[in-house]
């Protein structure tokens, strides 16, 4: 059985960390290690939670300063011994069978390098997280795989890990593109095994509330993974072409819906004029 290492970076996430750690500890996969990376936390409540976990025997590593989630994950993975890596943010949680089911997929399919599942939302918003199905063309334009997807440690090493130079961009998106550039395949488990917390002051919430920040993040990923975009220019073109025509169809439909009442009035006036002319 392949060992799975769950990596939990934490920067002042004390109110949520225990819940995330518990969901990792309850995994049914037999060969498991959990590594919590303290990424420069300085809030007393978080430090108390970290000390409590350490006192309970948890592996808690201190990363130097607040280096960001990409560096914290790399730090944890470098210290890990697992064949497979499963990142978990300190404010999210997983169903107990997630690690076992994802590891079984990778064990049985050497060509698969990224395995994730369906997910739901909790916190400020509840319900299924309706991500689009995976597409090699669409992931070039935007991410559709959340950070808590399982991948092979050897593949992480082959691509140089998470890109720490784009810490204010979606580093998980950049990693997926790098792994895809290796030629790995993607598999989604058709079950909701991951829970993504929605909270008002999260890094993701701040990014997606501002269109300019989204554009800057997308540009950072593009430049960081330029070789992947160059390798998949045709897929990128076809995806952009499909989106262009979809937009054109929506515009035409909107114009038709907007003008339809005017066209009906015009038709009635024409019919009324014909009646009058016929009587004359």
Tab-separated table of C-alpha atoms in Angstrom, residues 7-18 20-21 35-43 45-51 53 59-63 65-73 75-76 88-91 199:
chain	number	residue	atom	x	y	z
A	7	UNK	CA	0.172	18.529	4.136
A	8	UNK	CA	-1.673	21.260	6.078
A	9	UNK	CA	-0.140	24.763	5.853
A	10	UNK	CA	-1.361	27.143	8.546
A	11	UNK	CA	-1.017	30.897	8.840
A	12	UNK	CA	-3.193	32.222	11.666
A	13	UNK	CA	-5.947	29.694	10.934
A	14	UNK	CA	-6.356	28.633	14.567
A	15	UNK	CA	-10.186	28.791	14.630
A	16	UNK	CA	-10.359	26.174	11.854
A	17	UNK	CA	-7.173	24.125	12.152
A	18	UNK	CA	-8.455	21.549	14.647
A	20	UNK	CA	-9.114	20.305	9.346
A	21	UNK	CA	-6.583	18.225	11.272
A	35	UNK	CA	2.288	17.222	8.502
A	36	UNK	CA	1.143	20.629	9.734
A	37	UNK	CA	3.318	23.518	8.580
A	38	UNK	CA	3.225	26.632	10.720
A	39	UNK	CA	3.758	29.370	8.151
A	40	UNK	CA	4.761	32.214	10.445
A	41	UNK	CA	1.594	32.338	12.534
A	42	UNK	CA	1.699	35.092	15.153
A	43	UNK	CA	-1.829	35.120	16.577
A	45	UNK	CA	-5.050	31.606	19.493
A	46	UNK	CA	-3.379	29.877	16.531
A	47	UNK	CA	-0.147	29.333	18.429
A	48	UNK	CA	-2.095	27.692	21.254
A	49	UNK	CA	-3.813	25.328	18.805
A	50	UNK	CA	-0.464	24.436	17.220
A	51	UNK	CA	1.062	23.768	20.650
A	53	UNK	CA	-1.577	19.521	18.399
A	59	UNK	CA	3.946	16.551	13.393
A	60	UNK	CA	4.073	20.363	13.389
A	61	UNK	CA	6.909	21.997	11.453
A	62	UNK	CA	7.845	25.659	11.619
A	63	UNK	CA	8.533	27.321	8.295
A	65	UNK	CA	8.639	33.528	8.635
A	66	UNK	CA	5.431	33.896	6.628
A	67	UNK	CA	6.562	32.643	3.229
A	68	UNK	CA	3.123	31.965	1.719
A	69	UNK	CA	1.127	28.846	1.004
A	70	UNK	CA	3.257	27.673	-1.954
A	71	UNK	CA	6.465	27.753	0.107
A	72	UNK	CA	4.707	26.195	3.109
A	73	UNK	CA	3.428	23.287	1.018
A	75	UNK	CA	8.436	22.805	2.911
A	76	UNK	CA	6.006	20.184	4.174
A	88	UNK	CA	-5.337	20.337	2.777
A	89	UNK	CA	-5.797	24.001	3.649
A	90	UNK	CA	-6.214	24.651	7.362
A	91	UNK	CA	-9.786	25.916	6.976
A	199	UNK	CA	-15.236	32.889	4.468
